[in-house]
Amino acid sequence: MSGVIVHEWIDSTGGSEKVLDAMFEAFPDANIHCLWNDAPGRFPESRVTETWLSRTPLRRWKAVALLFMPGTWRRLRSQASYNWMLVSSHLFAHHAQFPGNGKGMRKLVYVHTPARYIWVPELDSRGANPVARILSPLLRFLDKRRAQDPACEFAANSKFVQERIAATWQRPSRVIYPPVDVTSIQSVPCWRDKLTKDELEIFDALPARFVLGASRFIPYKKLDMVIKAGNEAGVPVVIAGAGPEEQALRTLAAESRVDVFFVIRPSTQLLYALYQKASAFIFPPVEDFGIMPVEAMAAGLPVIANAEGGASESVRDGETGYLIENISVTGIANAITEISRIDRNRVREGAVAFSRERFLREVQDWVNEGPKATEFTHSH
């Protein structure tokens, strides 16, 4: 049985790309189709097919490209004939069709989320873009209709997203948690030993005690709350990542009475070393799942996270960290003062259920089992 993997677009970083990596590991003979590829070299070039959008400036202007994506996905071309397609979708990749492939093709859609831009713009500021806002009613109608395709079987990356699939598309889905590199994180007792000379200089300049916030520097990740909570708790803060909000975060840090350190674009080994050294990982956003909290837990780092969203499925309140209802700076600050009560060995154990090996097994079983009905919960 031959298959194809379909992914929105390939970036050099991002949680959905880690899922794509694992899908390709699970099915190394599969070709990959995407709108465009911004990470050449990540996969063998001969295996990746891009669409016409890759040859236009629209690849840099996603809000306008939105208008062209649904139609583009309906006209994928391939020389090969496939029995199944495995789709990694957070926008419209689940609309994918190979018109020349016949009707018997199974479509297995792994849903990171139904498009946040159009379904939950309050959780994603990109949905406030004027173009996205004007197009949203039409795109919601089209998206829901395409999701009714009887060939589609859905898997959600969390129960939180499973409920969103039921609410937006009225379709059943199973839950397959995304892959996290738990085994490799736990295979190195001291990630500091793996750092380069330049990285050691950065790492050793950090205070003995600090709380960590790490993600892309964009508004919905709420890294400003990490800085404010560290300030309120009187604990230094390290902010790791990169993005357009950097200057705003640095301005906020300059006003803080505690030291705030920025580690820009940390390597994997430096990020893992930060997990091992920090006192707590703070994760305020409403995230569909949240891979970084599980990475932190794999390194033994307790997590303080938003009780709303997917992080509540990986963090056990009072055991592997704290979940904050109606998240606030004061709520996070109070949790920081309690974090030393958490047993770091128990935190490590809590991450094992989300391993890469478990994801590979579950996604292979899903593809190989053949079509079958799935149960789902529908929140009213």
Tab-separated table of C-alpha atoms in Angstrom:
chain	number	residue	atom	x	y	z
A	1	MET	CA	0.000	0.000	0.000
A	2	SER	CA	1.517	3.306	-1.040
A	3	GLY	CA	0.723	6.615	0.603
A	4	VAL	CA	1.476	10.319	0.530
A	5	ILE	CA	1.981	12.851	3.332
A	6	VAL	CA	0.360	16.291	2.958
A	7	HIS	CA	1.420	19.304	5.069
A	8	GLU	CA	0.401	22.994	4.919
A	9	TRP	CA	3.873	24.503	4.302
A	10	ILE	CA	7.258	23.448	5.631
A	11	ASP	CA	8.984	25.843	8.049
A	12	SER	CA	12.413	25.514	9.635
A	13	THR	CA	10.868	25.575	13.141
A	14	GLY	CA	7.491	24.793	14.657
A	15	GLY	CA	5.540	22.081	16.428
A	16	SER	CA	3.672	20.957	13.310
A	17	GLU	CA	7.026	20.400	11.543
A	18	LYS	CA	8.060	18.047	14.367
A	19	VAL	CA	4.899	16.079	13.656
A	20	LEU	CA	5.757	16.053	9.939
A	21	ASP	CA	9.276	14.776	10.744
A	22	ALA	CA	7.770	11.913	12.744
A	23	MET	CA	5.210	11.096	10.028
A	24	PHE	CA	8.052	10.829	7.508
A	25	GLU	CA	9.963	8.592	9.935
A	26	ALA	CA	6.866	6.397	10.314
A	27	PHE	CA	6.409	6.185	6.521
A	28	PRO	CA	9.856	6.755	4.951
A	29	ASP	CA	8.670	5.652	1.480
A	30	ALA	CA	5.962	8.342	1.309
A	31	ASN	CA	6.224	11.470	-0.820
A	32	ILE	CA	5.381	14.867	0.728
A	33	HIS	CA	3.104	17.503	-0.836
A	34	CYS	CA	2.990	21.050	0.580
A	35	LEU	CA	2.008	24.555	-0.539
A	36	TRP	CA	5.667	25.652	-0.347
A	37	ASN	CA	8.889	24.568	1.347
A	38	ASP	CA	10.784	27.129	3.451
A	39	ALA	CA	13.184	24.508	4.844
A	40	PRO	CA	15.015	22.971	1.865
A	41	GLY	CA	17.256	20.162	3.070
A	42	ARG	CA	14.899	19.085	5.850
A	43	PHE	CA	13.618	16.291	3.591
A	44	PRO	CA	15.121	14.746	0.429
A	45	GLU	CA	14.378	17.240	-2.361
A	46	SER	CA	13.132	14.565	-4.754
A	47	ARG	CA	10.401	13.598	-2.257
A	48	VAL	CA	8.875	17.059	-1.747
A	49	THR	CA	6.386	18.559	-4.230
A	50	GLU	CA	5.356	22.221	-3.890
A	51	THR	CA	2.305	23.934	-5.437
A	52	TRP	CA	2.202	26.929	-7.791
A	53	LEU	CA	1.945	29.238	-4.741
A	54	SER	CA	5.615	28.497	-3.998
A	55	ARG	CA	6.585	30.420	-7.140
A	56	THR	CA	4.711	33.583	-6.111
A	57	PRO	CA	5.187	36.319	-3.468
A	58	LEU	CA	2.050	34.977	-1.744
A	59	ARG	CA	4.205	32.492	0.205
A	60	ARG	CA	5.398	35.549	2.178
A	61	TRP	CA	1.888	37.006	2.625
A	62	LYS	CA	-0.190	34.227	4.152
A	63	ALA	CA	-3.257	36.363	4.905
A	64	VAL	CA	-3.748	37.022	1.163
A	65	ALA	CA	-2.661	33.497	0.193
A	66	LEU	CA	-5.594	32.232	2.317
A	67	LEU	CA	-7.946	33.033	-0.550
A	68	PHE	CA	-6.056	30.746	-2.944
A	69	MET	CA	-5.308	27.839	-0.600
A	70	PRO	CA	-8.643	25.932	-0.653
A	71	GLY	CA	-8.727	25.764	-4.467
A	72	THR	CA	-5.036	24.898	-4.705
A	73	TRP	CA	-5.446	21.928	-2.357
A	74	ARG	CA	-8.211	20.501	-4.582
A	75	ARG	CA	-5.901	20.200	-7.597
A	76	LEU	CA	-2.818	18.340	-6.380
A	77	ARG	CA	-0.929	16.526	-9.128
A	78	SER	CA	1.087	13.344	-8.837
A	79	GLN	CA	2.583	10.782	-11.210
A	80	ALA	CA	2.047	8.070	-8.588
A	81	SER	CA	-1.214	6.455	-7.492
A	82	TYR	CA	-1.854	6.317	-3.735
A	83	ASN	CA	-3.985	4.177	-1.428
A	84	TRP	CA	-3.983	6.728	1.392
A	85	MET	CA	-2.937	10.258	2.271
A	86	LEU	CA	-1.846	11.280	5.771
A	87	VAL	CA	-2.558	14.990	6.234
A	88	SER	CA	-0.987	17.326	8.801
A	89	SER	CA	-3.498	20.195	8.995
A	90	HIS	CA	-3.756	23.464	10.906
A	91	LEU	CA	-5.325	25.505	8.103
A	92	PHE	CA	-6.742	23.946	4.903
A	93	ALA	CA	-4.497	20.958	4.097
A	94	HIS	CA	-7.417	18.625	4.897
A	95	HIS	CA	-9.098	19.966	1.712
A	96	ALA	CA	-6.398	18.115	-0.269
A	97	GLN	CA	-7.418	16.031	-3.278
A	98	PHE	CA	-5.552	14.257	-6.051
A	99	PRO	CA	-8.162	14.419	-8.854
A	100	GLY	CA	-6.326	11.825	-10.950
A	101	ASN	CA	-6.184	9.273	-8.141
A	102	GLY	CA	-9.696	7.804	-8.253
A	103	LYS	CA	-12.255	7.566	-5.462
A	104	GLY	CA	-10.922	4.809	-3.206
A	105	MET	CA	-8.235	6.837	-1.451
A	106	ARG	CA	-8.397	7.059	2.357
A	107	LYS	CA	-7.725	10.494	3.806
A	108	LEU	CA	-6.368	10.420	7.373
A	109	VAL	CA	-6.268	13.962	8.752
A	110	TYR	CA	-4.106	14.753	11.774
A	111	VAL	CA	-5.578	18.006	13.078
A	112	HIS	CA	-3.332	20.415	15.000
A	113	THR	CA	-6.443	22.629	15.101
A	114	PRO	CA	-9.239	23.691	12.778
A	115	ALA	CA	-7.885	26.969	11.343
A	116	ARG	CA	-7.551	29.315	14.316
A	117	TYR	CA	-7.495	32.355	11.981
A	118	ILE	CA	-11.132	31.763	11.025
A	119	TRP	CA	-12.661	29.640	13.824
A	120	VAL	CA	-11.138	31.127	17.010
A	121	PRO	CA	-9.601	34.496	16.015
A	122	GLU	CA	-9.818	35.576	19.665
A	123	LEU	CA	-6.998	33.075	20.367
A	124	ASP	CA	-4.860	34.078	17.381
A	125	SER	CA	-4.234	37.725	16.502
A	126	ARG	CA	-3.624	36.771	12.850
A	127	GLY	CA	-7.404	36.387	12.608
A	128	ALA	CA	-7.705	40.159	13.178
A	129	ASN	CA	-5.972	40.834	9.843
A	130	PRO	CA	-8.501	42.769	7.686
A	131	VAL	CA	-8.174	40.302	4.794
A	132	ALA	CA	-8.660	37.296	7.088
A	133	ARG	CA	-11.641	38.984	8.763
A	134	ILE	CA	-13.409	39.728	5.466
A	135	LEU	CA	-12.816	36.214	4.127
A	136	SER	CA	-13.670	34.354	7.362
A	137	PRO	CA	-17.432	33.750	6.811
A	138	LEU	CA	-16.841	32.319	3.321
A	139	LEU	CA	-13.848	30.260	4.464
A	140	ARG	CA	-15.738	28.873	7.491
A	141	PHE	CA	-18.594	27.725	5.224
A	142	LEU	CA	-16.174	26.119	2.759
A	143	ASP	CA	-14.023	24.579	5.497
A	144	LYS	CA	-16.957	22.932	7.240
A	145	ARG	CA	-18.313	21.601	3.943
A	146	ARG	CA	-14.978	20.090	2.917
A	147	ALA	CA	-14.612	18.468	6.356
A	148	GLN	CA	-17.768	16.424	5.635
A	149	ASP	CA	-15.908	14.376	2.983
A	150	PRO	CA	-16.774	10.744	3.884
A	151	ALA	CA	-13.215	9.685	2.946
A	152	CYS	CA	-11.883	11.818	5.841
A	153	GLU	CA	-10.965	10.231	9.166
A	154	PHE	CA	-9.758	12.641	11.834
A	155	ALA	CA	-7.253	12.479	14.671
A	156	ALA	CA	-6.871	15.439	17.041
A	157	ASN	CA	-3.627	16.350	18.777
A	158	SER	CA	-5.466	16.778	22.107
A	159	LYS	CA	-8.895	16.387	23.695
A	160	PHE	CA	-9.116	20.189	23.602
A	161	VAL	CA	-8.816	20.112	19.790
A	162	GLN	CA	-11.078	17.042	19.578
A	163	GLU	CA	-13.833	19.167	21.142
A	164	ARG	CA	-13.090	22.023	18.713
A	165	ILE	CA	-13.383	19.592	15.750
A	166	ALA	CA	-16.773	18.458	17.065
A	167	ALA	CA	-17.932	22.053	17.589
A	168	THR	CA	-16.740	23.438	14.235
A	169	TRP	CA	-17.016	20.524	11.807
A	170	GLN	CA	-19.399	18.186	13.698
A	171	ARG	CA	-17.069	15.282	12.943
A	172	PRO	CA	-15.809	12.482	15.222
A	173	SER	CA	-12.097	12.109	15.895
A	174	ARG	CA	-9.641	10.089	17.931
A	175	VAL	CA	-6.821	11.663	19.977
A	176	ILE	CA	-3.168	11.013	19.107
A	177	TYR	CA	-0.881	13.245	21.154
A	178	PRO	CA	2.013	14.745	19.149
A	179	PRO	CA	5.557	13.365	19.356
A	180	VAL	CA	7.951	14.839	21.903
A	181	ASP	CA	11.654	13.931	22.006
A	182	VAL	CA	11.367	12.620	25.574
A	183	THR	CA	13.881	9.784	25.086
A	184	SER	CA	16.604	11.986	23.609
A	185	ILE	CA	16.090	14.729	26.237
A	186	GLN	CA	16.363	12.161	29.028
A	187	SER	CA	19.375	10.397	27.463
A	188	VAL	CA	21.746	13.238	28.478
A	189	PRO	CA	22.119	13.768	32.249
A	190	CYS	CA	23.752	17.192	31.792
A	191	TRP	CA	23.013	19.113	28.593
A	192	ARG	CA	25.475	21.832	29.669
A	193	ASP	CA	28.261	19.404	28.669
A	194	LYS	CA	26.974	19.512	25.056
A	195	LEU	CA	27.192	23.297	24.653
A	196	THR	CA	29.640	25.141	22.418
A	197	LYS	CA	32.079	27.667	23.894
A	198	ASP	CA	29.822	30.585	22.902
A	199	GLU	CA	26.762	28.860	24.354
A	200	LEU	CA	28.600	28.164	27.615
A	201	GLU	CA	29.319	31.884	27.967
A	202	ILE	CA	25.612	32.658	27.632
A	203	PHE	CA	24.561	29.792	29.909
A	204	ASP	CA	27.056	30.395	32.712
A	205	ALA	CA	26.159	34.100	32.863
A	206	LEU	CA	22.618	33.192	33.970
A	207	PRO	CA	21.684	33.332	37.674
A	208	ALA	CA	21.505	30.169	39.789
A	209	ARG	CA	17.724	30.534	40.083
A	210	PHE	CA	15.382	31.702	37.333
A	211	VAL	CA	12.036	30.958	35.707
A	212	LEU	CA	11.932	30.229	31.982
A	213	GLY	CA	9.575	31.329	29.219
A	214	ALA	CA	10.300	30.026	25.717
A	215	SER	CA	8.402	30.304	22.420
A	216	ARG	CA	8.141	32.470	19.341
A	217	PHE	CA	7.934	36.131	20.358
A	218	ILE	CA	4.356	36.777	19.206
A	219	PRO	CA	1.467	38.256	21.236
A	220	TYR	CA	-0.653	35.159	21.838
A	221	LYS	CA	2.269	33.345	23.523
A	222	LYS	CA	1.936	35.906	26.377
A	223	LEU	CA	5.639	36.078	27.270
A	224	ASP	CA	4.930	39.491	28.820
A	225	MET	CA	3.115	37.612	31.608
A	226	VAL	CA	6.261	35.574	32.305
A	227	ILE	CA	8.297	38.764	32.819
A	228	LYS	CA	5.592	40.359	34.996
A	229	ALA	CA	5.130	37.201	37.103
A	230	GLY	CA	8.884	36.869	37.712
A	231	ASN	CA	8.904	40.519	38.748
A	232	GLU	CA	6.005	39.985	41.165
A	233	ALA	CA	7.587	36.840	42.644
A	234	GLY	CA	11.025	38.471	42.863
A	235	VAL	CA	12.660	35.764	40.723
A	236	PRO	CA	14.912	36.445	37.677
A	237	VAL	CA	13.492	35.534	34.255
A	238	VAL	CA	14.993	33.986	31.120
A	239	ILE	CA	13.090	34.470	27.843
A	240	ALA	CA	14.216	32.176	24.995
A	241	GLY	CA	13.161	32.312	21.349
A	242	ALA	CA	12.808	34.961	18.640
A	243	GLY	CA	10.132	36.937	16.848
A	244	PRO	CA	8.538	40.305	16.114
A	245	GLU	CA	7.680	41.091	19.754
A	246	GLU	CA	11.341	41.127	20.853
A	247	GLN	CA	11.639	44.910	21.218
A	248	ALA	CA	8.367	45.197	23.152
A	249	LEU	CA	9.515	42.425	25.513
A	250	ARG	CA	12.919	44.082	25.997
A	251	THR	CA	11.198	47.378	26.839
A	252	LEU	CA	9.064	45.599	29.447
A	253	ALA	CA	12.158	43.826	30.824
A	254	ALA	CA	13.960	47.151	31.261
A	255	GLU	CA	11.163	48.283	33.602
A	256	SER	CA	11.337	45.097	35.720
A	257	ARG	CA	12.950	45.144	39.161
A	258	VAL	CA	14.316	41.611	38.622
A	259	ASP	CA	16.940	40.681	36.049
A	260	VAL	CA	15.525	39.509	32.716
A	261	PHE	CA	17.830	37.679	30.291
A	262	PHE	CA	17.123	37.038	26.602
A	263	VAL	CA	18.480	33.967	24.798
A	264	ILE	CA	17.761	34.528	21.106
A	265	ARG	CA	17.256	31.506	18.832
A	266	PRO	CA	18.727	28.937	21.234
A	267	SER	CA	20.001	25.700	19.714
A	268	THR	CA	18.247	22.504	20.747
A	269	GLN	CA	21.027	21.629	23.199
A	270	LEU	CA	20.991	25.106	24.773
A	271	LEU	CA	17.205	24.983	25.186
A	272	TYR	CA	17.472	21.566	26.856
A	273	ALA	CA	20.221	22.891	29.160
A	274	LEU	CA	17.933	25.801	30.106
A	275	TYR	CA	15.167	23.314	30.952
A	276	GLN	CA	17.565	21.450	33.252
A	277	LYS	CA	18.759	24.600	35.042
A	278	ALA	CA	15.506	26.576	35.442
A	279	SER	CA	13.244	26.500	38.511
A	280	ALA	CA	9.992	26.500	36.522
A	281	PHE	CA	8.756	26.650	32.932
A	282	ILE	CA	5.951	29.186	32.542
A	283	PHE	CA	3.442	28.619	29.732
A	284	PRO	CA	0.556	31.137	29.761
A	285	PRO	CA	-1.074	30.755	26.292
A	286	VAL	CA	-4.216	28.822	25.423
A	287	GLU	CA	-2.429	26.279	23.245
A	288	ASP	CA	-3.904	23.422	21.230
A	289	PHE	CA	-1.479	20.976	22.855
A	290	GLY	CA	1.875	22.562	23.730
A	291	ILE	CA	5.014	20.549	22.970
A	292	MET	CA	7.407	22.745	24.980
A	293	PRO	CA	5.803	22.033	28.382
A	294	VAL	CA	6.301	18.304	27.744
A	295	GLU	CA	9.933	18.880	26.678
A	296	ALA	CA	10.445	20.816	29.918
A	297	MET	CA	8.881	17.991	31.935
A	298	ALA	CA	11.111	15.437	30.174
A	299	ALA	CA	14.085	17.411	31.526
A	300	GLY	CA	12.562	17.367	35.021
A	301	LEU	CA	11.370	20.987	34.936
A	302	PRO	CA	8.008	21.664	36.652
A	303	VAL	CA	5.521	23.582	34.486
A	304	ILE	CA	3.181	26.434	35.399
A	305	ALA	CA	0.550	26.504	32.649
A	306	ASN	CA	-2.850	27.826	31.668
A	307	ALA	CA	-5.617	25.475	32.847
A	308	GLU	CA	-7.463	26.265	29.599
A	309	GLY	CA	-6.142	24.451	26.547
A	310	GLY	CA	-4.082	21.388	25.744
A	311	ALA	CA	-1.399	21.909	28.410
A	312	SER	CA	-3.967	20.784	31.001
A	313	GLU	CA	-3.753	17.296	29.433
A	314	SER	CA	0.019	16.964	29.915
A	315	VAL	CA	0.584	18.831	33.207
A	316	ARG	CA	-0.826	17.166	36.340
A	317	ASP	CA	-1.759	19.910	38.791
A	318	GLY	CA	0.224	19.613	42.028
A	319	GLU	CA	2.278	16.671	40.685
A	320	THR	CA	4.228	17.807	37.617
A	321	GLY	CA	3.491	21.523	37.995
A	322	TYR	CA	0.551	23.861	38.500
A	323	LEU	CA	-2.433	24.692	36.290
A	324	ILE	CA	-3.749	28.234	36.703
A	325	GLU	CA	-7.490	28.842	36.230
A	326	ASN	CA	-8.306	32.267	34.723
A	327	ILE	CA	-4.589	32.786	34.276
A	328	SER	CA	-3.166	35.994	35.732
A	329	VAL	CA	0.235	37.420	36.618
A	330	THR	CA	-0.529	37.036	40.340
A	331	GLY	CA	-1.677	33.438	39.863
A	332	ILE	CA	1.586	32.585	38.103
A	333	ALA	CA	3.645	34.461	40.731
A	334	ASN	CA	1.952	32.522	43.552
A	335	ALA	CA	2.699	29.234	41.766
A	336	ILE	CA	6.374	30.236	41.379
A	337	THR	CA	6.665	30.525	45.172
A	338	GLU	CA	5.249	26.974	45.553
A	339	ILE	CA	7.227	25.292	42.769
A	340	SER	CA	9.946	23.807	44.992
A	341	ARG	CA	7.320	21.398	46.404
A	342	ILE	CA	7.209	19.542	43.073
A	343	ASP	CA	9.295	16.325	42.842
A	344	ARG	CA	11.433	16.601	39.685
A	345	ASN	CA	11.696	12.806	39.283
A	346	ARG	CA	7.913	12.608	39.148
A	347	VAL	CA	7.945	15.406	36.548
A	348	ARG	CA	10.321	13.352	34.343
A	349	GLU	CA	8.082	10.295	34.615
A	350	GLY	CA	5.043	12.391	33.639
A	351	ALA	CA	6.531	13.145	30.210
A	352	VAL	CA	7.021	9.531	29.107
A	353	ALA	CA	3.403	9.099	27.923
A	354	PHE	CA	4.056	11.696	25.177
A	355	SER	CA	7.149	10.138	23.599
A	356	ARG	CA	8.028	10.085	19.914
A	357	GLU	CA	8.047	6.265	19.914
A	358	ARG	CA	4.443	6.224	21.153
A	359	PHE	CA	3.380	8.648	18.373
A	360	LEU	CA	5.072	6.546	15.661
A	361	ARG	CA	3.297	3.419	16.892
A	362	GLU	CA	-0.133	5.083	17.124
A	363	VAL	CA	0.013	6.782	13.720
A	364	GLN	CA	1.256	3.580	12.008
A	365	ASP	CA	-1.559	1.611	13.656
A	366	TRP	CA	-4.089	4.209	12.472
A	367	VAL	CA	-2.950	4.065	8.839
A	368	ASN	CA	-2.644	0.270	8.824
A	369	GLU	CA	-5.934	-0.615	10.546
A	370	GLY	CA	-8.224	0.372	7.670
A	371	PRO	CA	-11.347	2.562	7.845
A	372	LYS	CA	-13.289	2.411	11.081
A	373	ALA	CA	-15.786	4.450	13.070
A	374	THR	CA	-14.434	6.563	15.924
A	375	GLU	CA	-16.027	7.818	19.104
A	376	PHE	CA	-16.044	11.442	20.022
A	377	THR	CA	-17.215	13.869	22.643
A	378	HIS	CA	-19.370	16.746	21.513
A	379	SER	CA	-19.520	19.740	23.833
A	380	HIS	CA	-22.792	21.643	23.705
